[in-house]
PDB file of C-alpha atoms and ligand atoms in Angstrom:
ATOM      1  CA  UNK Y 284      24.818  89.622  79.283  1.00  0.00           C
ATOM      2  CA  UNK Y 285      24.825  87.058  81.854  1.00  0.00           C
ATOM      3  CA  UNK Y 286      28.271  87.552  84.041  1.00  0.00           C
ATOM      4  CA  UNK Y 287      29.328  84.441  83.006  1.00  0.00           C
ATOM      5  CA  UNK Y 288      29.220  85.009  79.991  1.00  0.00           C
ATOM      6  CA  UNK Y 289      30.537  88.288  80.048  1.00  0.00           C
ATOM      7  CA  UNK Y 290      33.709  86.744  81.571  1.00  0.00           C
ATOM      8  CA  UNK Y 291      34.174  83.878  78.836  1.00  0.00           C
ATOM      9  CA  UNK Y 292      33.463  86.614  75.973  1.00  0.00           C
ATOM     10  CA  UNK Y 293      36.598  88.577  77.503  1.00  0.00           C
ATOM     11  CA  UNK Y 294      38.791  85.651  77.297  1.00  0.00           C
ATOM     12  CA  UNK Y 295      37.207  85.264  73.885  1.00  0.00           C
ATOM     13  CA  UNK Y 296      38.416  88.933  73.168  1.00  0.00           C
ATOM     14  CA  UNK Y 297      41.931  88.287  74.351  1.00  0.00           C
ATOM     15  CA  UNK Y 298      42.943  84.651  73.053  1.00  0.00           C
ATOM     16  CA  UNK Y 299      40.673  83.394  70.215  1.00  0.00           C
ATOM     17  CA  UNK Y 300      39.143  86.282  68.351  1.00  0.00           C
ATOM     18  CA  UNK Y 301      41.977  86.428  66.188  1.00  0.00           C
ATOM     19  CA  UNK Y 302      41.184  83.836  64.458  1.00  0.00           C
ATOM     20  CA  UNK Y 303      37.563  82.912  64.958  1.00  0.00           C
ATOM     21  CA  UNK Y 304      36.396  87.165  64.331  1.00  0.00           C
ATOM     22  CA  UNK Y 305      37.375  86.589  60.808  1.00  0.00           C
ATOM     23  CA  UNK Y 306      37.343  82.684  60.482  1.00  0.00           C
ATOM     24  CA  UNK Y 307      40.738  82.357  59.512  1.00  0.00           C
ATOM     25  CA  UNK Y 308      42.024  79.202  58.352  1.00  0.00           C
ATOM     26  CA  UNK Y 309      38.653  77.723  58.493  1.00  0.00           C
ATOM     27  CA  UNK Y 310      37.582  79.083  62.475  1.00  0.00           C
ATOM     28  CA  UNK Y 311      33.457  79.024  62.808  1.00  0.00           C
ATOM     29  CA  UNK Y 312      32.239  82.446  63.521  1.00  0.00           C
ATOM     30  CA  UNK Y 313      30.342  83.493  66.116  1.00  0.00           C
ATOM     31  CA  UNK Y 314      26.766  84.124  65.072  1.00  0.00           C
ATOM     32  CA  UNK Y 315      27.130  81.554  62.377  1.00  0.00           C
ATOM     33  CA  UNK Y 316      25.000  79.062  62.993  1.00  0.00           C
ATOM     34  CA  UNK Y 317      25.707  77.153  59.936  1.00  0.00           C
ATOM     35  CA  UNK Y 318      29.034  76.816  60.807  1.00  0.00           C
ATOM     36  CA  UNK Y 319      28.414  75.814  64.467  1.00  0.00           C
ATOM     37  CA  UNK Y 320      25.428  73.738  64.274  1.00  0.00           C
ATOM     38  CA  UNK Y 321      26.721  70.287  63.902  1.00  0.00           C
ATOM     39  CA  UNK Y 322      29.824  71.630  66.385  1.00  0.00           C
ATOM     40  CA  UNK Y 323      27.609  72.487  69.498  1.00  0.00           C
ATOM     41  CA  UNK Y 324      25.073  69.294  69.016  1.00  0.00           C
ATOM     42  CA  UNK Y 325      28.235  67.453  70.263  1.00  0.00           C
ATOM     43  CA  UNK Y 326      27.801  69.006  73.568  1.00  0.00           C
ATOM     44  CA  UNK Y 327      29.612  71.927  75.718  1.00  0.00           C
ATOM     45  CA  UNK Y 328      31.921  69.483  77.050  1.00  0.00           C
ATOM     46  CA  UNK Y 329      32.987  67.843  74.121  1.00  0.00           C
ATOM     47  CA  UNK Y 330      33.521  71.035  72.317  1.00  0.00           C
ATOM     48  CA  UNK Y 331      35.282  72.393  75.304  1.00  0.00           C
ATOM     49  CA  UNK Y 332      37.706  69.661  75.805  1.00  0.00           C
ATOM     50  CA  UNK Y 333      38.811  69.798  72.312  1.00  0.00           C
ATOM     51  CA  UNK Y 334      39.780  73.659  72.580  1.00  0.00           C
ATOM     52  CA  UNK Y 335      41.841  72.447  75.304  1.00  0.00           C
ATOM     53  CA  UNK Y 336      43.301  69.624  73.904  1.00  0.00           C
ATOM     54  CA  UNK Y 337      43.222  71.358  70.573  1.00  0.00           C
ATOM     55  CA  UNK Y 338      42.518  69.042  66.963  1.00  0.00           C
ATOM     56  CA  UNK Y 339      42.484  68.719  63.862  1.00  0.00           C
ATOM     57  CA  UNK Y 340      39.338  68.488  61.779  1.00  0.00           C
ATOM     58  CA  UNK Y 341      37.647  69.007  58.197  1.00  0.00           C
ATOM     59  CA  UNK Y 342      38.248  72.864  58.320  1.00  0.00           C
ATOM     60  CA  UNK Y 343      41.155  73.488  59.662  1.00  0.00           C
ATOM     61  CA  UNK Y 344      43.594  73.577  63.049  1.00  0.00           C
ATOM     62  CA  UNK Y 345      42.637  74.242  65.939  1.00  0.00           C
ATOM     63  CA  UNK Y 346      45.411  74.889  68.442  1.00  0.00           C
ATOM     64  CA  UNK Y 347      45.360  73.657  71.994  1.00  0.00           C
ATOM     65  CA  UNK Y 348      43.684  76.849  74.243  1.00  0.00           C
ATOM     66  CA  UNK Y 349      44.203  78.521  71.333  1.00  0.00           C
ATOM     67  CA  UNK Y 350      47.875  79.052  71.630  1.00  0.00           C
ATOM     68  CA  UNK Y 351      47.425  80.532  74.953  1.00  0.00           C
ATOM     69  CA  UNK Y 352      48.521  78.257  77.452  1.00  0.00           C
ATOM     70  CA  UNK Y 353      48.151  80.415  80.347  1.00  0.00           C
ATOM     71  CA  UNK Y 354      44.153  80.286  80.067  1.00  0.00           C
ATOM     72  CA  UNK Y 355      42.859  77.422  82.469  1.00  0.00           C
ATOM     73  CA  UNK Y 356      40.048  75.079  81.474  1.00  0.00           C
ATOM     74  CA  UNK Y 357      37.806  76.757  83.215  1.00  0.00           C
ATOM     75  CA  UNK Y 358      38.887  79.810  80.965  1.00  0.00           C
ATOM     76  CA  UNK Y 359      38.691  77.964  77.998  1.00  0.00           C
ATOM     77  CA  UNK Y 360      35.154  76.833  78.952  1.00  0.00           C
ATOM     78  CA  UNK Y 361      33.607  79.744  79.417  1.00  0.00           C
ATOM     79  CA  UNK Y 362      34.772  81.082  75.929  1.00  0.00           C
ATOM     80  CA  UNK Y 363      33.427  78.030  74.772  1.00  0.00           C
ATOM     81  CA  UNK Y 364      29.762  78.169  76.399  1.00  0.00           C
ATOM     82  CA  UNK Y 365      30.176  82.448  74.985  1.00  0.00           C
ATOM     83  CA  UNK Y 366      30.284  81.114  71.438  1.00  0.00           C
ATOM     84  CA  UNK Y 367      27.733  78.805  71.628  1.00  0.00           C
ATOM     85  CA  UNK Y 368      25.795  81.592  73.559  1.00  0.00           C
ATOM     86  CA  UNK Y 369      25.843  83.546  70.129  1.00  0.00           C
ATOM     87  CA  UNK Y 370      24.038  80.624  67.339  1.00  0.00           C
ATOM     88  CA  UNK Y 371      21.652  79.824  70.105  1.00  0.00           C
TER      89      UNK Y 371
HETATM   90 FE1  HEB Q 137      39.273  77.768  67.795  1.00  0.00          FE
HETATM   91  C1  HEB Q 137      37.402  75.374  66.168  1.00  0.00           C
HETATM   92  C2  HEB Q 137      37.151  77.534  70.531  1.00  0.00           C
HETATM   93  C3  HEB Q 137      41.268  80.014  69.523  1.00  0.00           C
HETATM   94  C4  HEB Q 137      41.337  78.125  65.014  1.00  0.00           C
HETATM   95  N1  HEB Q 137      37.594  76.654  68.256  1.00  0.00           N
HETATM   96  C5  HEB Q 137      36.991  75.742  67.455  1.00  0.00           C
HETATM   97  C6  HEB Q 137      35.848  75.220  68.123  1.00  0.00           C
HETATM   98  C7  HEB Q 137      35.763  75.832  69.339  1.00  0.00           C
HETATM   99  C8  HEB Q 137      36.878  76.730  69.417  1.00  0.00           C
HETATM  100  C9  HEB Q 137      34.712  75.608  70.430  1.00  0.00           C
HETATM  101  C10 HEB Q 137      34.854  74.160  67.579  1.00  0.00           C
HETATM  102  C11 HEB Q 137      35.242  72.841  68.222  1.00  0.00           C
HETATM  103  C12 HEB Q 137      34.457  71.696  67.681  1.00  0.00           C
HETATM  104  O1  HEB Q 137      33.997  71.715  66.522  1.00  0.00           O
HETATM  105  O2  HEB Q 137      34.286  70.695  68.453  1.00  0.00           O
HETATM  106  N2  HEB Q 137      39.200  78.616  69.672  1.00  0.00           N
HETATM  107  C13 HEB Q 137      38.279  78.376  70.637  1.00  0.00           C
HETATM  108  C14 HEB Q 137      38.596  79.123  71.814  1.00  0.00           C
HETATM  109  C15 HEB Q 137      39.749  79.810  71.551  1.00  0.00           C
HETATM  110  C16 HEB Q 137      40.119  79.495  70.185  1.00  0.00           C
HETATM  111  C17 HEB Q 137      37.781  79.111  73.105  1.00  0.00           C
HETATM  112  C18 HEB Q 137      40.558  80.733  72.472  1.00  0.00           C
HETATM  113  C19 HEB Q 137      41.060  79.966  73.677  1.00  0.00           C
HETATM  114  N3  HEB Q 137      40.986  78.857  67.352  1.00  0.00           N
HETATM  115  C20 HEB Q 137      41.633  79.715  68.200  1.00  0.00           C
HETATM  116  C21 HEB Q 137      42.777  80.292  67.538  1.00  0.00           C
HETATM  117  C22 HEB Q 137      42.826  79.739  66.270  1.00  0.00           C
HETATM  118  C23 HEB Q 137      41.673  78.851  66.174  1.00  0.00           C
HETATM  119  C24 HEB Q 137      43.710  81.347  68.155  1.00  0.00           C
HETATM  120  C25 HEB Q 137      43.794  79.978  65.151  1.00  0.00           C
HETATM  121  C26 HEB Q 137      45.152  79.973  65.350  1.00  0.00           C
HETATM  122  N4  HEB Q 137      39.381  76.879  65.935  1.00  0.00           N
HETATM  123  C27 HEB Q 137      40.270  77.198  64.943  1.00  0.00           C
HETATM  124  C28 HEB Q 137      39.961  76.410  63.755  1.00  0.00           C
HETATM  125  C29 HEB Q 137      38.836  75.614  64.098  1.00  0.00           C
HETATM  126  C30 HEB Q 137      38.483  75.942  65.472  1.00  0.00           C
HETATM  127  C31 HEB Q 137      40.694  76.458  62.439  1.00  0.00           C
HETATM  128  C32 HEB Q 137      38.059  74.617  63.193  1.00  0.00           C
HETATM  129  C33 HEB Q 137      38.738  73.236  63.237  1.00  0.00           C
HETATM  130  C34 HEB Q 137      37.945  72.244  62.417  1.00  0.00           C
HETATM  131  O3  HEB Q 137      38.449  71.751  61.375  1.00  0.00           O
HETATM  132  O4  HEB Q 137      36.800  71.904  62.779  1.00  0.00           O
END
């Protein structure tokens, strides 16, 4: 795994697997492209901006850095860019 990556699936681990391992309360999986599809064809930076910001949408709540508010951005990202990593 590229180091990158490695690093954003660790943050992954820690802060957002909780609820996207299992995809509670309507979380997309990793690995399941169905559910990302639509999600990552709005871009890294789209998609990463909202898990900061956190939102609202069709399946559920998803909260700003994922409750963790100690994660920076760049954090955040690279979780981000590690699930879209796994439907690619
Ligand atoms: Fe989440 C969604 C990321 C944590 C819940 N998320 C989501 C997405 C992403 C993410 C990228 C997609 C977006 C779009 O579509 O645009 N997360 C994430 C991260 C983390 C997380 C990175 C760590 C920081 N989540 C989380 C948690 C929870 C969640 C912890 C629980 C509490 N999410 C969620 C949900 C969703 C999401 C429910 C879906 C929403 C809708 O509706 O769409």
């Amino acid at each position: 795994l590229d180091p990158a990556l490695a690093a954003g699936k660790a943050v992954y681990d820690m802060s957002c697997g909780a609820c996207h391992d299992a995809g509670m309360m309507g979380a997309p999986k990793p690995g399941d492209k169905a559910a990302w599809a639509d999600r990552v064809a709005q871009g890294l930076d789209v998609m990463t901006q909202k898990s900061i910001d956190g939102f609202t949408g069709a399946a559920g709540m998803m909260p700003a850095k994922g409750g963790n508010m100690d994660l920076t951005d760049e954090e955040v990202g690279g979780a981000v860019a590690w699930m879209a990593s796994t439907v690619e």
